[in-house]
Coordinates of C-alpha atoms in Angstrom, one line a residue:
M15 CA 0.0 0.0 0.0
S16 CA 1.4 3.4 -1.0
T17 CA 1.7 6.0 1.8
S18 CA 2.9 8.8 -0.5
R19 CA -0.4 9.9 -1.9
F20 CA -2.8 9.5 1.0
P21 CA -2.3 10.3 4.7
T22 CA -2.8 6.9 6.2
D23 CA -3.2 8.3 9.7
T24 CA -6.5 9.7 8.6
L25 CA -7.6 6.7 6.5
P26 CA -11.4 6.3 6.9
P27 CA -12.9 3.0 8.2
T28 CA -12.4 0.1 5.7
G29 CA -15.3 -2.1 7.0
N30 CA -19.1 -1.9 6.7
L31 CA -21.1 0.2 9.0
I32 CA -24.0 -1.7 10.7
N33 CA -25.7 -0.5 13.8
G34 CA -22.9 1.9 14.7
T35 CA -20.1 -0.7 14.3
W36 CA -17.6 -1.1 11.5
V37 CA -17.5 -4.8 10.6
D38 CA -15.0 -6.6 8.4
S39 CA -15.4 -9.5 6.0
A40 CA -13.1 -12.0 4.2
D41 CA -14.1 -10.5 0.9
R42 CA -11.8 -7.6 0.0
F43 CA -11.4 -5.1 -2.8
V44 CA -8.7 -2.5 -3.5
V45 CA -9.2 1.3 -4.0
D46 CA -6.8 3.0 -6.3
D47 CA -5.4 6.5 -6.5
K48 CA -7.1 7.6 -9.8
F49 CA -4.1 9.6 -10.9
T50 CA -1.1 7.4 -10.0
G51 CA -2.9 4.0 -10.1
E52 CA -1.4 3.1 -6.8
A53 CA -3.4 1.1 -4.3
I54 CA -4.4 3.3 -1.3
A55 CA -6.7 1.1 0.7
T56 CA -8.2 -2.4 0.9
L57 CA -11.8 -2.5 2.0
S58 CA -14.2 -5.2 3.2
S59 CA -16.9 -6.1 0.8
A60 CA -20.2 -6.8 2.5
T61 CA -21.3 -10.4 2.7
R62 CA -24.8 -11.6 1.9
E63 CA -25.5 -12.0 5.6
Q64 CA -24.3 -8.5 6.4
V65 CA -26.6 -7.1 3.8
S66 CA -29.6 -8.8 5.4
E67 CA -28.4 -7.7 8.9
A68 CA -28.2 -4.1 7.8
V69 CA -31.7 -4.1 6.3
R70 CA -33.0 -5.8 9.4
V71 CA -31.5 -3.2 11.7
A72 CA -32.9 -0.4 9.4
R73 CA -36.3 -1.9 9.5
N74 CA -36.3 -2.2 13.3
A75 CA -35.2 1.4 13.5
V76 CA -38.2 2.5 11.5
D77 CA -40.6 0.4 13.5
A78 CA -39.2 1.9 16.7
G79 CA -39.7 5.4 15.3
P80 CA -37.4 8.3 14.3
L81 CA -36.2 11.2 16.2
P82 CA -38.6 14.2 16.4
P83 CA -38.3 16.5 13.4
H84 CA -36.5 19.2 15.4
D85 CA -33.9 16.7 16.6
R86 CA -33.3 15.4 13.1
A87 CA -32.7 19.0 12.0
V88 CA -30.1 19.5 14.8
V89 CA -28.2 16.3 13.6
L90 CA -28.1 17.5 10.0
R91 CA -26.9 21.0 11.0
R92 CA -24.2 19.5 13.2
A93 CA -23.1 17.3 10.3
A94 CA -22.8 20.4 8.1
D95 CA -20.5 22.0 10.7
L96 CA -18.5 18.8 10.9
L97 CA -18.0 18.7 7.2
E98 CA -16.3 22.1 7.5
A99 CA -14.2 20.9 10.4
W100 CA -13.2 17.8 8.5
R101 CA -12.7 19.5 5.1
P102 CA -9.0 18.5 4.7
R103 CA -9.8 14.9 5.2
F104 CA -12.6 15.0 2.7
V105 CA -10.4 16.8 0.2
D106 CA -7.7 14.2 0.6
A107 CA -10.3 11.4 0.1
M108 CA -11.9 12.9 -3.0
T109 CA -8.7 14.0 -4.8
T110 CA -7.3 10.5 -4.2
E111 CA -10.1 8.1 -4.9
A112 CA -12.3 10.2 -7.2
G113 CA -9.5 12.2 -9.0
F114 CA -11.1 15.5 -8.1
T115 CA -9.1 18.6 -8.5
L116 CA -8.7 20.8 -5.4
V117 CA -11.3 23.1 -6.8
D118 CA -13.8 20.3 -7.5
A119 CA -13.3 18.7 -4.1
N120 CA -13.8 22.0 -2.2
N121 CA -16.8 22.8 -4.3
E122 CA -18.3 19.4 -3.5
I123 CA -17.9 20.1 0.2
D124 CA -19.4 23.6 -0.1
R125 CA -22.5 22.2 -1.9
A126 CA -22.8 19.3 0.6
K127 CA -23.0 21.8 3.5
V128 CA -25.8 23.5 1.6
T129 CA -27.6 20.2 1.0
L130 CA -27.4 19.3 4.7
T131 CA -28.8 22.7 5.7
L132 CA -31.6 22.5 3.3
C133 CA -32.5 19.0 4.6
A134 CA -32.4 20.3 8.2
N135 CA -34.8 23.1 7.3
E136 CA -37.2 20.8 5.5
A137 CA -37.2 18.3 8.4
T138 CA -39.2 20.8 10.4
Q139 CA -41.5 21.9 7.5
L140 CA -42.7 18.6 6.2
T141 CA -46.5 19.2 6.1
G142 CA -49.5 18.2 4.2
D143 CA -52.4 20.1 2.6
V144 CA -55.9 21.2 3.6
V145 CA -58.6 19.6 1.4
P146 CA -61.3 22.0 0.2
F147 CA -64.3 19.8 0.8
A148 CA -66.7 22.7 0.2
A149 CA -66.2 22.0 -3.5
S150 CA -68.3 18.8 -3.2
P151 CA -72.1 19.2 -2.7
G152 CA -73.1 18.1 0.8
A153 CA -69.5 17.8 2.0
H154 CA -69.0 21.4 3.0
K155 CA -68.9 20.6 6.8
R156 CA -66.1 18.1 6.4
I157 CA -62.6 19.0 7.5
G158 CA -59.8 17.2 5.8
F159 CA -56.0 17.4 5.7
T160 CA -53.1 15.3 4.6
Q161 CA -50.1 14.2 6.7
R162 CA -46.8 12.7 5.6
F163 CA -45.1 9.7 7.2
P164 CA -41.8 7.9 6.5
V165 CA -41.9 5.4 3.8
G166 CA -39.6 3.0 5.7
V167 CA -36.1 1.7 4.7
V168 CA -34.5 3.7 1.9
C169 CA -31.8 2.0 -0.1
A170 CA -29.4 4.6 -1.7
I171 CA -27.1 3.4 -4.5
T172 CA -24.7 6.2 -5.4
P173 CA -22.1 7.0 -8.2
F174 CA -18.4 7.8 -8.2
N175 CA -18.7 11.2 -9.8
S176 CA -20.2 13.0 -6.8
P177 CA -19.2 10.8 -3.8
L178 CA -20.3 13.3 -1.2
N179 CA -23.0 15.7 -2.4
T180 CA -25.1 13.2 -4.4
V181 CA -24.8 10.8 -1.4
L182 CA -26.2 13.5 0.8
H183 CA -29.0 14.3 -1.7
K184 CA -30.2 10.8 -0.9
V185 CA -29.2 10.2 2.7
G186 CA -30.1 13.7 3.9
P187 CA -33.8 13.9 2.7
A188 CA -34.4 10.3 3.7
F189 CA -33.3 10.9 7.3
A190 CA -34.9 14.3 7.4
A191 CA -38.2 12.6 6.5
G192 CA -37.8 10.0 9.3
N193 CA -36.6 7.1 7.2
S194 CA -33.6 4.8 7.9
V195 CA -31.0 4.5 5.2
V196 CA -28.9 1.6 3.8
L197 CA -26.2 3.2 1.6
K198 CA -24.2 1.4 -1.0
P199 CA -21.6 3.8 -2.5
S200 CA -19.6 3.3 -5.6
A201 CA -16.8 0.8 -5.2
F202 CA -14.6 3.4 -6.9
T203 CA -15.1 5.9 -4.1
P204 CA -16.0 4.2 -0.9
L205 CA -13.7 6.2 1.4
T206 CA -15.6 9.4 1.1
S207 CA -18.8 7.6 2.2
A208 CA -17.0 6.0 5.1
L209 CA -15.9 9.5 6.2
L210 CA -19.4 10.7 5.9
G211 CA -20.6 7.8 8.0
Q212 CA -18.3 8.9 10.8
V213 CA -19.5 12.5 10.5
L214 CA -23.2 11.6 10.7
L215 CA -22.7 9.3 13.7
E216 CA -20.7 12.0 15.5
A217 CA -23.4 14.5 14.6
G218 CA -25.9 12.4 16.5
M219 CA -27.6 10.3 13.9
P220 CA -29.0 7.2 15.7
A221 CA -26.8 4.3 14.8
P222 CA -29.6 2.0 13.5
F223 CA -30.7 4.7 11.0
L224 CA -27.6 4.5 8.8
S225 CA -25.8 1.5 7.4
I226 CA -23.0 1.7 4.8
L227 CA -22.4 -1.5 2.7
Q228 CA -19.2 -1.5 0.6
G229 CA -18.7 -3.5 -2.5
E230 CA -19.7 -4.1 -6.2
G231 CA -23.1 -3.6 -7.7
E232 CA -23.1 -7.2 -9.1
T233 CA -22.9 -8.6 -5.6
V234 CA -23.9 -6.2 -2.8
G235 CA -26.2 -4.2 -5.1
S236 CA -28.0 -7.3 -6.3
W237 CA -28.4 -8.6 -2.8
L238 CA -30.0 -5.3 -1.8
L239 CA -32.6 -5.8 -4.5
E240 CA -33.6 -9.1 -2.9
E241 CA -34.4 -7.5 0.4
E242 CA -38.2 -7.2 0.6
D243 CA -38.0 -4.8 3.6
V244 CA -36.5 -2.1 1.5
A245 CA -39.4 0.3 0.8
F246 CA -37.7 2.8 -1.5
Y247 CA -34.7 2.7 -3.9
T248 CA -32.9 5.9 -4.9
F249 CA -30.3 5.4 -7.6
T250 CA -27.9 7.5 -9.7
G251 CA -26.1 5.6 -12.5
S252 CA -26.6 4.1 -15.9
T253 CA -29.9 3.5 -17.6
R254 CA -29.0 -0.2 -17.9
V255 CA -28.7 -0.7 -14.1
G256 CA -31.7 1.5 -13.5
R257 CA -33.9 -0.9 -15.5
I258 CA -32.5 -3.8 -13.4
I259 CA -33.4 -2.0 -10.2
Q260 CA -36.9 -1.0 -11.4
R261 CA -37.7 -4.6 -12.4
A262 CA -36.6 -5.9 -9.0
A263 CA -38.5 -3.1 -7.1
G264 CA -41.9 -4.1 -8.5
L265 CA -44.6 -2.0 -6.8
R266 CA -42.0 -0.5 -4.4
R267 CA -41.2 3.1 -5.0
T268 CA -38.0 4.4 -6.7
Q269 CA -36.2 7.5 -7.8
M270 CA -33.9 7.1 -10.8
E271 CA -31.3 9.6 -12.1
L272 CA -29.9 7.8 -15.1
G273 CA -28.0 8.3 -18.4
S274 CA -27.8 11.5 -20.3
I275 CA -26.6 13.3 -23.4
A276 CA -26.9 16.9 -22.4
S277 CA -27.3 19.7 -25.0
T278 CA -26.6 23.4 -24.8
F279 CA -27.5 26.0 -27.5
V280 CA -25.8 29.3 -28.3
A281 CA -27.9 31.7 -30.3
A282 CA -26.4 34.5 -32.5
D283 CA -27.4 37.1 -29.9
A284 CA -25.8 35.3 -27.0
D285 CA -23.5 37.2 -24.6
L286 CA -20.3 35.2 -25.4
D287 CA -18.3 36.8 -22.6
R288 CA -20.7 35.2 -20.2
A289 CA -21.4 32.0 -22.2
I290 CA -17.9 30.8 -23.1
P291 CA -16.5 30.3 -19.5
K292 CA -19.7 28.7 -18.4
I293 CA -19.7 26.2 -21.4
A294 CA -16.1 25.3 -21.0
N295 CA -16.3 24.7 -17.3
A296 CA -19.6 22.8 -17.6
G297 CA -18.2 20.5 -20.3
L298 CA -14.8 19.9 -18.8
R299 CA -15.1 20.1 -15.0
K300 CA -14.6 16.8 -13.1
A301 CA -13.0 15.6 -16.4
G302 CA -16.4 15.7 -18.0
Q303 CA -17.7 13.0 -15.7
V304 CA -21.0 14.8 -14.9
C305 CA -24.4 13.6 -16.2
T306 CA -25.2 17.1 -17.3
S307 CA -21.9 18.0 -18.9
V308 CA -22.1 20.0 -22.1
Q309 CA -21.5 17.2 -24.6
R310 CA -23.6 18.5 -27.6
L311 CA -23.0 22.2 -28.3
Y312 CA -25.3 23.6 -30.9
V313 CA -24.1 27.0 -32.1
D314 CA -25.7 29.4 -34.6
S315 CA -23.6 29.1 -37.7
R316 CA -23.1 32.9 -37.9
I317 CA -21.0 32.8 -34.7
A318 CA -19.8 29.2 -34.8
D319 CA -16.2 30.0 -35.8
E320 CA -15.9 32.6 -33.1
V321 CA -17.3 30.3 -30.4
A322 CA -15.0 27.5 -31.5
Q323 CA -12.0 29.7 -31.3
R324 CA -12.9 31.1 -27.9
L325 CA -13.6 27.7 -26.5
V326 CA -10.2 26.4 -27.7
E327 CA -8.5 29.4 -26.1
Y328 CA -10.3 28.9 -22.8
A329 CA -9.7 25.1 -22.9
G330 CA -6.0 25.9 -23.3
T331 CA -6.0 27.6 -19.9
L332 CA -7.3 24.5 -18.2
V333 CA -4.3 22.5 -17.0
A334 CA -4.9 18.7 -17.0
G335 CA -3.0 16.4 -14.7
D336 CA -2.3 15.8 -11.0
P337 CA -5.5 16.7 -9.1
R338 CA -3.4 17.7 -6.1
D339 CA -1.6 20.5 -8.0
P340 CA -3.4 23.7 -7.3
A341 CA -3.0 24.7 -10.9
T342 CA -4.9 21.7 -12.2
R343 CA -8.4 22.2 -13.5
V344 CA -9.0 18.8 -15.3
G345 CA -8.1 15.7 -13.3
P346 CA -8.1 12.1 -14.3
L347 CA -11.0 9.9 -15.4
I348 CA -12.1 7.3 -12.9
T349 CA -10.0 4.6 -14.6
E350 CA -7.4 4.3 -17.3
Q351 CA -9.9 2.0 -19.1
A352 CA -12.4 4.9 -19.1
A353 CA -9.8 7.2 -20.6
I354 CA -8.9 4.6 -23.2
R355 CA -12.6 4.3 -24.2
A356 CA -12.9 8.0 -24.6
E357 CA -9.7 8.1 -26.6
T358 CA -11.1 5.3 -28.9
W359 CA -14.3 7.2 -29.4
I360 CA -12.4 10.3 -30.4
G361 CA -10.3 8.4 -32.8
E362 CA -13.4 6.8 -34.4
A363 CA -14.9 10.2 -34.9
V364 CA -11.7 11.6 -36.5
A365 CA -11.6 8.6 -38.8
A366 CA -15.1 9.4 -39.9
G367 CA -14.3 13.1 -40.6
A368 CA -14.4 14.9 -37.3
R369 CA -11.9 17.6 -36.5
V370 CA -10.2 17.9 -33.1
L371 CA -9.6 21.6 -32.5
C372 CA -7.7 21.0 -29.3
G373 CA -6.8 18.4 -26.8
G374 CA -7.2 14.6 -26.9
A375 CA -3.7 13.5 -25.7
R376 CA -3.9 10.8 -23.1
R377 CA -1.5 10.2 -20.2
R378 CA -2.7 7.1 -18.3
S379 CA -6.2 8.2 -17.0
V380 CA -5.8 11.9 -17.9
I381 CA -7.1 13.3 -21.2
D382 CA -6.4 16.9 -22.3
P383 CA -9.7 18.8 -22.7
V384 CA -11.2 18.3 -26.2
V385 CA -13.2 20.6 -28.5
M386 CA -14.4 18.9 -31.6
T387 CA -16.4 19.8 -34.7
H388 CA -17.8 18.0 -37.8
V389 CA -18.6 15.0 -35.6
P390 CA -20.7 12.4 -37.6
E391 CA -24.3 11.8 -36.6
E392 CA -23.6 8.2 -35.8
G393 CA -20.3 8.9 -33.9
R394 CA -20.3 7.6 -30.4
V395 CA -19.0 10.9 -29.1
W396 CA -22.3 12.4 -30.4
C397 CA -24.9 9.7 -29.9
Q398 CA -23.7 8.1 -26.6
E399 CA -22.8 9.6 -23.3
A400 CA -19.1 10.4 -23.4
F401 CA -18.4 11.0 -19.7
A402 CA -15.1 12.6 -20.6
P403 CA -13.7 16.1 -21.0
L404 CA -15.1 16.5 -24.5
I405 CA -17.3 19.2 -26.2
A406 CA -18.7 18.4 -29.6
L407 CA -19.7 21.6 -31.5
R408 CA -22.2 21.6 -34.3
P409 CA -23.3 24.7 -36.2
F410 CA -27.0 25.2 -37.0
D411 CA -28.9 27.4 -39.4
D412 CA -32.4 26.1 -38.5
F413 CA -33.2 26.5 -34.8
D414 CA -36.2 24.1 -35.0
A415 CA -34.0 21.4 -36.5
A416 CA -31.4 21.9 -33.8
L417 CA -34.1 21.5 -31.1
A418 CA -35.3 18.3 -32.9
S419 CA -31.8 17.0 -32.9
A420 CA -31.4 17.5 -29.2
N421 CA -34.7 15.7 -28.6
S422 CA -33.7 12.8 -30.8
T423 CA -31.7 10.9 -28.1
P424 CA -33.4 8.4 -25.8
F425 CA -32.3 10.7 -22.9
G426 CA -33.8 13.9 -21.4
L427 CA -32.0 15.1 -18.3
A428 CA -30.9 18.7 -18.8
A429 CA -30.4 21.3 -21.6
G430 CA -29.4 25.0 -21.7
I431 CA -29.6 27.9 -24.1
F432 CA -27.8 31.2 -24.3
T433 CA -30.0 33.9 -26.0
Q434 CA -31.3 37.4 -25.3
D435 CA -34.5 36.7 -27.3
I436 CA -37.3 35.8 -24.9
D437 CA -39.4 34.2 -27.7
R438 CA -36.6 31.9 -28.6
A439 CA -35.9 31.1 -25.0
L440 CA -39.6 30.2 -24.3
K441 CA -39.7 28.1 -27.5
A442 CA -36.7 26.1 -26.3
A443 CA -38.3 25.6 -22.9
A444 CA -41.6 24.4 -24.5
T445 CA -40.0 22.2 -27.1
L446 CA -37.0 20.6 -25.4
R447 CA -38.1 17.4 -23.7
F448 CA -35.7 17.5 -20.8
G449 CA -36.2 17.5 -17.0
T450 CA -34.5 20.9 -16.8
V451 CA -34.1 23.7 -19.4
Q452 CA -31.8 26.5 -18.4
I453 CA -32.0 29.9 -20.0
N454 CA -28.6 31.8 -20.2
E455 CA -27.0 28.9 -18.5
T456 CA -25.6 25.6 -19.5
S457 CA -27.2 22.2 -19.1
S458 CA -24.9 21.6 -16.2
A459 CA -25.9 24.5 -13.9
R460 CA -27.5 23.3 -10.7
S461 CA -28.5 24.7 -7.4
D462 CA -29.1 22.2 -4.7
V463 CA -32.4 23.7 -3.7
M464 CA -34.0 23.1 -7.1
P465 CA -35.9 20.0 -8.3
F466 CA -33.6 17.8 -10.3
G467 CA -34.4 14.8 -12.5
G468 CA -35.0 13.6 -16.0
V469 CA -37.5 12.2 -18.4
K470 CA -37.4 9.4 -20.9
D471 CA -34.4 7.1 -20.4
S472 CA -32.8 9.6 -18.0
G473 CA -35.2 8.4 -15.3
F474 CA -37.9 9.9 -13.1
G475 CA -38.4 11.4 -9.7
K476 CA -36.7 14.4 -8.3
E477 CA -33.7 15.2 -6.2
G478 CA -33.6 18.4 -4.2
P479 CA -34.4 18.1 -0.4
H480 CA -37.9 19.6 -0.6
Y481 CA -38.9 17.4 -3.5
A482 CA -37.1 14.2 -2.5
M483 CA -38.7 14.2 0.9
R484 CA -42.1 14.1 -0.6
E485 CA -41.2 11.1 -2.7
M486 CA -39.7 9.4 0.4
T487 CA -42.9 9.8 2.5
E488 CA -46.4 8.3 2.4
E489 CA -49.3 10.8 2.2
R490 CA -52.3 10.0 4.4
L491 CA -55.6 11.7 4.3
V492 CA -57.5 12.5 7.5
V493 CA -61.1 13.5 7.3
F494 CA -63.5 14.8 10.1
N495 CA -67.2 14.5 9.3
P496 CA -69.1 16.4 12.0

């Protein structure tokens, strides 16, 4: 095990968290430094028996009842404070196991603190509605209202590309609503979740209300789908795996944030001084490994050359390499195999006539930021989710045709448009079949307070504490008939 890239004196727990105790197993897996490829830790993969025990403990916790809402809010606010106190440890974990740059790691922590605070606020404001019975003849004397109750055991299965904030977008609302949580983080980034488990326990979360099960989706994830006491699955990942989870869930409830090919439009009247930095950062941050990254960039042909030139110039300022270097803005992909895949897709597109305006060189798992044009319609960098630091620019003369092109994919997570024409903006909002349409922002802009989710093969249900908590609760109608 290398000690040169990770401070072993602050290594998070390497077992599985069940009922407040970190337990080991004989099944082990290795976590690598995503830049150097060195092994940094060996973790215990949860056994089938440990999965069942974690769900049993979580079910018993729900049956015994959660903390009162105010107390749950106190726990969540303490956790936000502890995130700040533990910032260096979280930065170390994410730069090492996720390959995040220092900027991306610190931004992840900043957002996670906001998410926890939002969850704390919502915990004390989770209410129902008054039913206007006077609308029904003869029922005007009735008094009715709805209440919300925890759905039960929430199973959260989370991705590598946001190992702290996306985890908290699932764990936070679930706990705030009174549920217990069984978390299975990505096997690529388990250490950040282990640190978070320590923080939540120290903040006062009752031990039975949080379990963390480490391991691969094919084993631990599949076993979790067999547990009938899980009432709700919340998942961020591929559409392929989302379909598997949905089939196993049956009539149980789910929230799915799945695959994407995000599109952003630049009209001829766009403010390019504002748009170019936003587009470049949205397409290239986290090495392009964001489900809403700007992959398809549609640009009015009258300004396409200028936009391409300015994007190339901006991309040239984004240093790619060691994520621990303060100058680095584009870190490694999650594996060298992922980088090789992206390199292969770029090569295929070039062979079919595409032009690489900048970037594309690969050093192990790092790829220099890429801006491409003339990408063929059938090219994988155009019609499949790239998940790499890559922006494919396509000029358009016909705005309606460009909108139709964006709608032509199976996915519909997020889109953006830069324009000063309100009619054009409203047409885009009404036409683009995406869960979010941003005006004068990229597809990748997100505030943690907003509802976030997709349509079509991008899934269904909403993240955002206010909205997620309503999905993770059961609504009950109470009627008084004097």
